[in-house]
PDB file of N, CA and C in Angstrom:
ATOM      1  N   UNK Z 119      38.195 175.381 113.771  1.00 91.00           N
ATOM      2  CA  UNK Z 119      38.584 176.069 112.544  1.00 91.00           C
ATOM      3  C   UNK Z 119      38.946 175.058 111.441  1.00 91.00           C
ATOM      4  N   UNK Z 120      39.258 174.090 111.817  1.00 89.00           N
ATOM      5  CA  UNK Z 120      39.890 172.892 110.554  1.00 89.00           C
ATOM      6  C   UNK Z 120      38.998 172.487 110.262  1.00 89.00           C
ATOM      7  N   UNK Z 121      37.454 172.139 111.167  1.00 92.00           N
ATOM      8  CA  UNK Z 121      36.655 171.505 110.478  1.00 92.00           C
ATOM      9  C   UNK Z 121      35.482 172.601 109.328  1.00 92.00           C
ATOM     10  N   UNK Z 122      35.791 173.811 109.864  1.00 91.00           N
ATOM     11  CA  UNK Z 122      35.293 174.711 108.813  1.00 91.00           C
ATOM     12  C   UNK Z 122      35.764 174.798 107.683  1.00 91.00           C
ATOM     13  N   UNK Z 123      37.059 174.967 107.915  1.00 93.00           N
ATOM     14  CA  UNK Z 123      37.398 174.563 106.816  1.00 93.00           C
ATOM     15  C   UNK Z 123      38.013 173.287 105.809  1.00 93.00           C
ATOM     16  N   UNK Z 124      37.425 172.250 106.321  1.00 93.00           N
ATOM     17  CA  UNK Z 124      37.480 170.925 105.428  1.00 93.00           C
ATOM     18  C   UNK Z 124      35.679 170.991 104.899  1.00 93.00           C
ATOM     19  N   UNK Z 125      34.852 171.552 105.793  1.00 93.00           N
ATOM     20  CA  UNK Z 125      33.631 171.722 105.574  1.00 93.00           C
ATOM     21  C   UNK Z 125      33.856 172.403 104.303  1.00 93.00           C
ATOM     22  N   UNK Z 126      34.584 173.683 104.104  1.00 94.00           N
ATOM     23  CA  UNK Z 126      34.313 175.077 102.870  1.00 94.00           C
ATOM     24  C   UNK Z 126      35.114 173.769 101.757  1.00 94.00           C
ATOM     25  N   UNK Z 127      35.884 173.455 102.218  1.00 94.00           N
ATOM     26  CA  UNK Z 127      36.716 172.174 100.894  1.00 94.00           C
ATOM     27  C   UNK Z 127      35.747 171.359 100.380  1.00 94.00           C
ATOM     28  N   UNK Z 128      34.850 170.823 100.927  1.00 94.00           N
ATOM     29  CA  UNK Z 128      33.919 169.469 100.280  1.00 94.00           C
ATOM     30  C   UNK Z 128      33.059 170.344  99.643  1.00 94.00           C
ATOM     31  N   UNK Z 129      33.291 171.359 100.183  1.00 95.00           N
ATOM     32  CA  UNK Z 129      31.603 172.146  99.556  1.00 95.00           C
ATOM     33  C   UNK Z 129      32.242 172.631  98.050  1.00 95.00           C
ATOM     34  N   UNK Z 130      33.417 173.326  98.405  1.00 94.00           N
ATOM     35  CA  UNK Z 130      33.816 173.654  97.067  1.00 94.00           C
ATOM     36  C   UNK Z 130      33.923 172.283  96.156  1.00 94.00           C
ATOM     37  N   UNK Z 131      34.525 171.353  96.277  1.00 95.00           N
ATOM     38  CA  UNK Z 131      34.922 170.027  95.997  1.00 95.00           C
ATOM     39  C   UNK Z 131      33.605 169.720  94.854  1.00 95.00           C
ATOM     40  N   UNK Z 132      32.783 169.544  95.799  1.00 94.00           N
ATOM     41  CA  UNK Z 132      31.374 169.280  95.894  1.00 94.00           C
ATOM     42  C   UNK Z 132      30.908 169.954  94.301  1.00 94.00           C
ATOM     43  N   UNK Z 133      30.833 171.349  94.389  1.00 94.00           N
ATOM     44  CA  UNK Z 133      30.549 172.574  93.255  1.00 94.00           C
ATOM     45  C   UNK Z 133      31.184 172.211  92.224  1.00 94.00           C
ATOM     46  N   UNK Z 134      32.352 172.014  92.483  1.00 95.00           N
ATOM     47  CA  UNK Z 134      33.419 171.996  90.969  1.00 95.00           C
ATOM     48  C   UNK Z 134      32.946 170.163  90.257  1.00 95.00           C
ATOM     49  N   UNK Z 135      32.959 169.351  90.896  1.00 93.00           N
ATOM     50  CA  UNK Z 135      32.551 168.097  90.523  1.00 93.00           C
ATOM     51  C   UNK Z 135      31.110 168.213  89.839  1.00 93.00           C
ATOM     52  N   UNK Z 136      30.392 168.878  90.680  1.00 94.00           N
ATOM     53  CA  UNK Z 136      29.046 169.629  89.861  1.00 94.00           C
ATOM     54  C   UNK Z 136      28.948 169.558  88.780  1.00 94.00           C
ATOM     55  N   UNK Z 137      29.512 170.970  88.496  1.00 95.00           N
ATOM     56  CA  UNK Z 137      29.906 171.936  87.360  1.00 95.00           C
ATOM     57  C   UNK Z 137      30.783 170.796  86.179  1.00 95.00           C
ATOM     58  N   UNK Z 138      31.497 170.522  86.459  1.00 95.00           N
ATOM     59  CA  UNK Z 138      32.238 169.330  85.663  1.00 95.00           C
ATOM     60  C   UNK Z 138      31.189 168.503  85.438  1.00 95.00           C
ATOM     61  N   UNK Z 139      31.191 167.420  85.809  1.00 95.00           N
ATOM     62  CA  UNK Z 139      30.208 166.029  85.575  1.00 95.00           C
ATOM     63  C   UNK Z 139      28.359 167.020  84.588  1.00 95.00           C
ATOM     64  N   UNK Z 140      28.210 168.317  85.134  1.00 94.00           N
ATOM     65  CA  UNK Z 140      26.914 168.835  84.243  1.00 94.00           C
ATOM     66  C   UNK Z 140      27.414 168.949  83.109  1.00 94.00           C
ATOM     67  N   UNK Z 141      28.894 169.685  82.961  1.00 95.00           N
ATOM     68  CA  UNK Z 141      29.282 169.824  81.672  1.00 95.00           C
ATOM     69  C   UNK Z 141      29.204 168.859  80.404  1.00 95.00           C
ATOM     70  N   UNK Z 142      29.791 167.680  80.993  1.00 95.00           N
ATOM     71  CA  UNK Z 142      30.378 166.646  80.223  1.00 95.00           C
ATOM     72  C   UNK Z 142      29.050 166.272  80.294  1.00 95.00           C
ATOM     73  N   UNK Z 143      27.641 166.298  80.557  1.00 94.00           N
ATOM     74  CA  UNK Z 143      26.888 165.690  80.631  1.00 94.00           C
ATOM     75  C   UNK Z 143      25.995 166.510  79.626  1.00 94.00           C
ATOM     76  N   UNK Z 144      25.578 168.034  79.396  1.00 95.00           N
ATOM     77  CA  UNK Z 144      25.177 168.666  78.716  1.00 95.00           C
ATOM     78  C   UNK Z 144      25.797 168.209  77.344  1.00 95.00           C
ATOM     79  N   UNK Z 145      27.445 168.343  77.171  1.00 94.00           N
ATOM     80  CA  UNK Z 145      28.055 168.236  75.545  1.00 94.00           C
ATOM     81  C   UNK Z 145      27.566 166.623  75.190  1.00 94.00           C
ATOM     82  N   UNK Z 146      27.751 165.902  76.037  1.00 93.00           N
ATOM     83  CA  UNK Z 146      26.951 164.526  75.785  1.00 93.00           C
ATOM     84  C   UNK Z 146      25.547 164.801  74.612  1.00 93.00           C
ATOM     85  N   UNK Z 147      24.622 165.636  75.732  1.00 92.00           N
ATOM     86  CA  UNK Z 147      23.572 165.417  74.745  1.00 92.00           C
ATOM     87  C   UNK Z 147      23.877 166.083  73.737  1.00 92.00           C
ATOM     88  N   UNK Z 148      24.123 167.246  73.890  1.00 92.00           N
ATOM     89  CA  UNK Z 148      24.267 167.942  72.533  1.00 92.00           C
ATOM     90  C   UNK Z 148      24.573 167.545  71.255  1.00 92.00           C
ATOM     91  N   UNK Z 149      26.007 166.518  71.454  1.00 90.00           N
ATOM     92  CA  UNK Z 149      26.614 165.523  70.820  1.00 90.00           C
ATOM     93  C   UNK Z 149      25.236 164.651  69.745  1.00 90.00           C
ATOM     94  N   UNK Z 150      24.990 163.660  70.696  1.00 89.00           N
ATOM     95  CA  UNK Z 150      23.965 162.823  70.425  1.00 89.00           C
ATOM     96  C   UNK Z 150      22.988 163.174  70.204  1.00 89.00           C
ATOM     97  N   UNK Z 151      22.340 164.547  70.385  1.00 88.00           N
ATOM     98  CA  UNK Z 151      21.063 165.039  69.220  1.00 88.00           C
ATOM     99  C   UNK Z 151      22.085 165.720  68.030  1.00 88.00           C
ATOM    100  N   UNK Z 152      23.213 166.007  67.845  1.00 87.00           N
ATOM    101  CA  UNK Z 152      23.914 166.209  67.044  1.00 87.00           C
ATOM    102  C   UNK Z 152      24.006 165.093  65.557  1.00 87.00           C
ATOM    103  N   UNK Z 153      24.367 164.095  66.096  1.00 84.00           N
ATOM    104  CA  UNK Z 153      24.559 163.212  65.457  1.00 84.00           C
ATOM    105  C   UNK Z 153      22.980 162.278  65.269  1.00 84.00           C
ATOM    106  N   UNK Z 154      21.929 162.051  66.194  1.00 87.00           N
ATOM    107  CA  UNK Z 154      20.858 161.870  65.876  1.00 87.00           C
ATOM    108  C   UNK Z 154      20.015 162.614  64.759  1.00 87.00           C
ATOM    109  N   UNK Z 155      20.558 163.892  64.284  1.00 88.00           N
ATOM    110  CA  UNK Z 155      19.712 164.507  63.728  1.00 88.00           C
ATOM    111  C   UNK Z 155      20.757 164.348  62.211  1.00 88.00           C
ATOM    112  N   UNK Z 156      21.775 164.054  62.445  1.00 87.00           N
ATOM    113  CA  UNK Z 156      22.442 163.946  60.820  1.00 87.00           C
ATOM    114  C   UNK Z 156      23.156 162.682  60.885  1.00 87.00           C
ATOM    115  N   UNK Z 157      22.166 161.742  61.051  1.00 85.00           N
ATOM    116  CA  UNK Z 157      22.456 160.307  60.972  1.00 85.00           C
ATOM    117  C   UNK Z 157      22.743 160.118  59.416  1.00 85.00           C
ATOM    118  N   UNK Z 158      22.047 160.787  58.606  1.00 85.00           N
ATOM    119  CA  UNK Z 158      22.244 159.778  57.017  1.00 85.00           C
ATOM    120  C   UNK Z 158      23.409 160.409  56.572  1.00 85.00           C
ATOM    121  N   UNK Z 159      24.177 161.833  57.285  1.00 85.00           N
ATOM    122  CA  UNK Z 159      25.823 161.451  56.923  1.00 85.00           C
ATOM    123  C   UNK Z 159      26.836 160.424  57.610  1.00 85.00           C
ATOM    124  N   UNK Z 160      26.790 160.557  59.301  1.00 86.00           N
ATOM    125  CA  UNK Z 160      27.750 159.826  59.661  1.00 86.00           C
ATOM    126  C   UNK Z 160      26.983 158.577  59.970  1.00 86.00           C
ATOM    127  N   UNK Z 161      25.866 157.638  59.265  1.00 87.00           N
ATOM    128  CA  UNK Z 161      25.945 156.385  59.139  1.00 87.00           C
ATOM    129  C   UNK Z 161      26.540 156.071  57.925  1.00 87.00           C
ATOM    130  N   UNK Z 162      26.762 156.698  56.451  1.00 85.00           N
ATOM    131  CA  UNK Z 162      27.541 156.059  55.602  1.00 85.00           C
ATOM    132  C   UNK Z 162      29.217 156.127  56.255  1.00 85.00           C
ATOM    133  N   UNK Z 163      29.444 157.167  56.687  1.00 84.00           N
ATOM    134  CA  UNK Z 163      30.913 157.438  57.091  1.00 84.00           C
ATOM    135  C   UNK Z 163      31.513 156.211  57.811  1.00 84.00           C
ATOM    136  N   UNK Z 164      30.607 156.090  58.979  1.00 87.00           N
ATOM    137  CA  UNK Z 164      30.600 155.292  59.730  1.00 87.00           C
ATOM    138  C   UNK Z 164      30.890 153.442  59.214  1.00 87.00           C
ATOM    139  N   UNK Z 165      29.560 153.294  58.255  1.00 86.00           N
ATOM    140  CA  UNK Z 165      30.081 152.168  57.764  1.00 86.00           C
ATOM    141  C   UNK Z 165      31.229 152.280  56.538  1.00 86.00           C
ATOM    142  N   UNK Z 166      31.747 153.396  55.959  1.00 82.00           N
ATOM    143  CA  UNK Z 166      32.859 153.177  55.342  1.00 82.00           C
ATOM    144  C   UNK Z 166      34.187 153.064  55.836  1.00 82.00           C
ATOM    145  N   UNK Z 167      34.307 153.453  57.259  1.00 85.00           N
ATOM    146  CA  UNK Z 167      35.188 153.176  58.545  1.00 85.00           C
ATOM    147  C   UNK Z 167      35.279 151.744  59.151  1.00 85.00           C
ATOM    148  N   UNK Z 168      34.273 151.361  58.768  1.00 86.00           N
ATOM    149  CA  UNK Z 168      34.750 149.621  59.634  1.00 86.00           C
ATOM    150  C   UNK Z 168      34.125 148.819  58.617  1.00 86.00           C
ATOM    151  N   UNK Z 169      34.045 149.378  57.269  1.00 83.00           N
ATOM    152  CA  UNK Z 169      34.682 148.253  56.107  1.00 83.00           C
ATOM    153  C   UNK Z 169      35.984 148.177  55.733  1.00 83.00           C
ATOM    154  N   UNK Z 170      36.486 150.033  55.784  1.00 82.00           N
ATOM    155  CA  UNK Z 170      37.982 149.828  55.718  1.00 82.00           C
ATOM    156  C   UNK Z 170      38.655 149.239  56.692  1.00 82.00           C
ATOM    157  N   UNK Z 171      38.138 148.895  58.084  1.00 85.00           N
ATOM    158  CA  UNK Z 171      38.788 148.454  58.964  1.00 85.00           C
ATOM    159  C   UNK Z 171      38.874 146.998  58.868  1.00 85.00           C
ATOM    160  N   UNK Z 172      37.801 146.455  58.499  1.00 85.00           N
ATOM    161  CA  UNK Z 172      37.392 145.009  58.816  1.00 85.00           C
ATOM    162  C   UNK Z 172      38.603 144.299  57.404  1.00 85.00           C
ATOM    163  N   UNK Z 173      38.146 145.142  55.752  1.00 84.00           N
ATOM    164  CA  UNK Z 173      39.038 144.250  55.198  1.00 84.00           C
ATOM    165  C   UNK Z 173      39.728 145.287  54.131  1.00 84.00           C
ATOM    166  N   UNK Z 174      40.482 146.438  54.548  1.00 86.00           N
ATOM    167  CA  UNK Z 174      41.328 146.942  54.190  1.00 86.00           C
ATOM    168  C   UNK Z 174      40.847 148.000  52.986  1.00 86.00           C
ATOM    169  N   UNK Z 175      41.773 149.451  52.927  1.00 84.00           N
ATOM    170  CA  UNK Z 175      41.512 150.538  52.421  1.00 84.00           C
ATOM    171  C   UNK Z 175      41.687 149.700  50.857  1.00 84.00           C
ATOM    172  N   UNK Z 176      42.253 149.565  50.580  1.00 85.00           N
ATOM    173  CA  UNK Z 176      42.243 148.933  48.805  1.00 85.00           C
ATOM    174  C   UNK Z 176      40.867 147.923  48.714  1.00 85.00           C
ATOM    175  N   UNK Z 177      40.130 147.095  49.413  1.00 86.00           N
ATOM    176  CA  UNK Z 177      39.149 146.248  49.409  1.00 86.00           C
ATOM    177  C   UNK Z 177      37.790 147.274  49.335  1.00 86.00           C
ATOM    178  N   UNK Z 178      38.167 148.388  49.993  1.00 84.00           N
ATOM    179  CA  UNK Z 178      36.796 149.584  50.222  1.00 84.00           C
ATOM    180  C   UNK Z 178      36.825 150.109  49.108  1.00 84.00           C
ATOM    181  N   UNK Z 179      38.078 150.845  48.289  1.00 86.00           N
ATOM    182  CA  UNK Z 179      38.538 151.889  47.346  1.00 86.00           C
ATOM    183  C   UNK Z 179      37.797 151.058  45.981  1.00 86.00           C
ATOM    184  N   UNK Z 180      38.271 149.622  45.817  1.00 87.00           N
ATOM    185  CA  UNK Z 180      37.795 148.872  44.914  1.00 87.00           C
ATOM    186  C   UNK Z 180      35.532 148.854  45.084  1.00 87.00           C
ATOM    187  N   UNK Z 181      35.970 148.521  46.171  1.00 87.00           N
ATOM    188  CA  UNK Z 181      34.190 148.289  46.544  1.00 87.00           C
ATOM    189  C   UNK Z 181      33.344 149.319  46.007  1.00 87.00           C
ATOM    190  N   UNK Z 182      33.994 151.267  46.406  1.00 87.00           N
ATOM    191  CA  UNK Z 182      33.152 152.065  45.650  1.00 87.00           C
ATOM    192  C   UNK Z 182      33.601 152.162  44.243  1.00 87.00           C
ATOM    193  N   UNK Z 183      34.547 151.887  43.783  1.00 90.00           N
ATOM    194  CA  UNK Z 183      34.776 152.484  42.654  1.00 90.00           C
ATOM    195  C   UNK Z 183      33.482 151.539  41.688  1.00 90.00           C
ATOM    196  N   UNK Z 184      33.700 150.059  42.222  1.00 89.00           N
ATOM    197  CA  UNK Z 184      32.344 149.203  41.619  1.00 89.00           C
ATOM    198  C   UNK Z 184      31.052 149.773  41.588  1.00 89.00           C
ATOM    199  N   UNK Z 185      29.977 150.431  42.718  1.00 90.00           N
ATOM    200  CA  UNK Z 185      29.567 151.177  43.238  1.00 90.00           C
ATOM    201  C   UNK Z 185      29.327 152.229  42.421  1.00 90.00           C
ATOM    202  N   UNK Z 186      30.223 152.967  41.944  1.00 92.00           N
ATOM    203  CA  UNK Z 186      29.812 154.101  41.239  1.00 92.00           C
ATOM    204  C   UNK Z 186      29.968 154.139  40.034  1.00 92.00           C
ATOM    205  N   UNK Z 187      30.642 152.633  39.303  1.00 93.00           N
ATOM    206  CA  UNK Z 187      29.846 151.860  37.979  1.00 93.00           C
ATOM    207  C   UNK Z 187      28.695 151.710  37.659  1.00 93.00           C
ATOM    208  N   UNK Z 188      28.492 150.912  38.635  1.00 93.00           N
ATOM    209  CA  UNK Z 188      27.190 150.690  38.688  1.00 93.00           C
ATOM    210  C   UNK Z 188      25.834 151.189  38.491  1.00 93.00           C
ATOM    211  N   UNK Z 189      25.878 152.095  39.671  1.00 92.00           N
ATOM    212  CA  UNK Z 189      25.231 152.994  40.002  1.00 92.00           C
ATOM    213  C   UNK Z 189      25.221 154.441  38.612  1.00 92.00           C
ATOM    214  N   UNK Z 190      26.584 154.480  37.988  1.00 93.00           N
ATOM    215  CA  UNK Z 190      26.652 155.576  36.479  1.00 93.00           C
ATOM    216  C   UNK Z 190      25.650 154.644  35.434  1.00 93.00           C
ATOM    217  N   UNK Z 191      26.282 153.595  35.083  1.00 93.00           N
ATOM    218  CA  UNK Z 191      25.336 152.274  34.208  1.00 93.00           C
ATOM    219  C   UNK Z 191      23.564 152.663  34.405  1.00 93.00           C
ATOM    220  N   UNK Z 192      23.727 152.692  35.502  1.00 92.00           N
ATOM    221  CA  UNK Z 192      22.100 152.007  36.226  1.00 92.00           C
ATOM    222  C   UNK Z 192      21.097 154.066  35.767  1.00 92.00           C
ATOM    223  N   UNK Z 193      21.950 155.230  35.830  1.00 92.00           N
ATOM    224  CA  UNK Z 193      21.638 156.082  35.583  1.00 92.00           C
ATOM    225  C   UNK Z 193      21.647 156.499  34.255  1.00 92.00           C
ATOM    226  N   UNK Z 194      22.345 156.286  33.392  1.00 91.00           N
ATOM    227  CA  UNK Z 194      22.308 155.739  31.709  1.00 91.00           C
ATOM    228  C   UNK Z 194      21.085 154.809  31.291  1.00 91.00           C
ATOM    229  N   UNK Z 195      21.247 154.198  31.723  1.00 90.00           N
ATOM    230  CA  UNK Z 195      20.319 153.079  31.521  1.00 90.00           C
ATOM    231  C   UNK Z 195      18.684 153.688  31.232  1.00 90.00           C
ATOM    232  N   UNK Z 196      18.595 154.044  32.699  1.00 91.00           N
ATOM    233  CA  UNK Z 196      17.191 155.243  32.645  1.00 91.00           C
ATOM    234  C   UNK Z 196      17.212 156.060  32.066  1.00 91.00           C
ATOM    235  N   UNK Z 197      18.132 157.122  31.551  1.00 89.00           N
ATOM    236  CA  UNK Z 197      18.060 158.055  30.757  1.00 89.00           C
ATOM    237  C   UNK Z 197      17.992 158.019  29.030  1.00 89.00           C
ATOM    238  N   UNK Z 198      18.860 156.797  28.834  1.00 88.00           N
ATOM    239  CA  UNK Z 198      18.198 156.337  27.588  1.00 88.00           C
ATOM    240  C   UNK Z 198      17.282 155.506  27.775  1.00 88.00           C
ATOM    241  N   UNK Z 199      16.544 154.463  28.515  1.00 86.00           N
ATOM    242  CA  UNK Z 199      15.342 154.579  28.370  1.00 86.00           C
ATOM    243  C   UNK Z 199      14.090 155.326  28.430  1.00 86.00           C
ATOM    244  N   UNK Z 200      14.125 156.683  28.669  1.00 86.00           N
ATOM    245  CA  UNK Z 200      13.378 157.654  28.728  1.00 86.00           C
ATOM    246  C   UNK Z 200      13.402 158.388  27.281  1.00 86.00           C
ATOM    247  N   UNK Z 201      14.682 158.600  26.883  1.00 85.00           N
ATOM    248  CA  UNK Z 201      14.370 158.914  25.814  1.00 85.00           C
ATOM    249  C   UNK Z 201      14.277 158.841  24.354  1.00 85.00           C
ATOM    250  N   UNK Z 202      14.396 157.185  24.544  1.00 85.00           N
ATOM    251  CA  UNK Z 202      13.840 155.842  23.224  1.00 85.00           C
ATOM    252  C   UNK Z 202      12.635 155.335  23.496  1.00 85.00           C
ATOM    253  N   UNK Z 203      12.213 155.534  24.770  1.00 80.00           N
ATOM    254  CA  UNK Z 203      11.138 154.255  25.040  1.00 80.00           C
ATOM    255  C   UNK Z 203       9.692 155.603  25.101  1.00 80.00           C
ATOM    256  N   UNK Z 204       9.736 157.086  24.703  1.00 73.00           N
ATOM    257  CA  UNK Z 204       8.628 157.741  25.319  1.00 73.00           C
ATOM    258  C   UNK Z 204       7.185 157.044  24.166  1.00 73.00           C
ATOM    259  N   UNK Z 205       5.975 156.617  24.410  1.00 61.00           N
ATOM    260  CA  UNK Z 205       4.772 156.306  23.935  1.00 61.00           C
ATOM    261  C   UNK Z 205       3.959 156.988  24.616  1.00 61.00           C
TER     262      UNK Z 205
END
């Protein structure tokens, strides 16, 4: 009788470790076609996370604010050249 039932224990044992380890193994992928499929948000996120990490939230804050000088300038720029320069 004990070994029947250490037998019904591994088996259950057995099931639940299953069921667990498939789980965590299903949300895995899910995860990672998750994030494979909306890479071009969390790769900027991502690198704005370990620039702030590497050399600090005021070094990043400064970095975009340059960034979106720039980048305003650089969109001016084209827009009045489009509409001084039409021949």
């Amino acid at each position: 009788m004990l070994i029947f039932c250490l037998c019904l224990l591994a088996m259950f044992m057995f099931w639940l470790f299953g069921h667990i380890i498939g789980a965590i193994l299903y949300l895995s992928i899910l995860f990672v076609g998750h994030v494979i499929s909306y890479w071009y948000f969390y790769l900027p996120v991502i690198i704005l996370i370990s620039l702030a990490i590497a050399f600090g939230i005021k070094s990043v804050l400064a970095m975009l604010v340059l960034i979106i000088l720039i980048l305003a300038l650089a969109l001016a720029l084209m827009i009045y050249w489009t509409l001084h320069h039409n021949s």
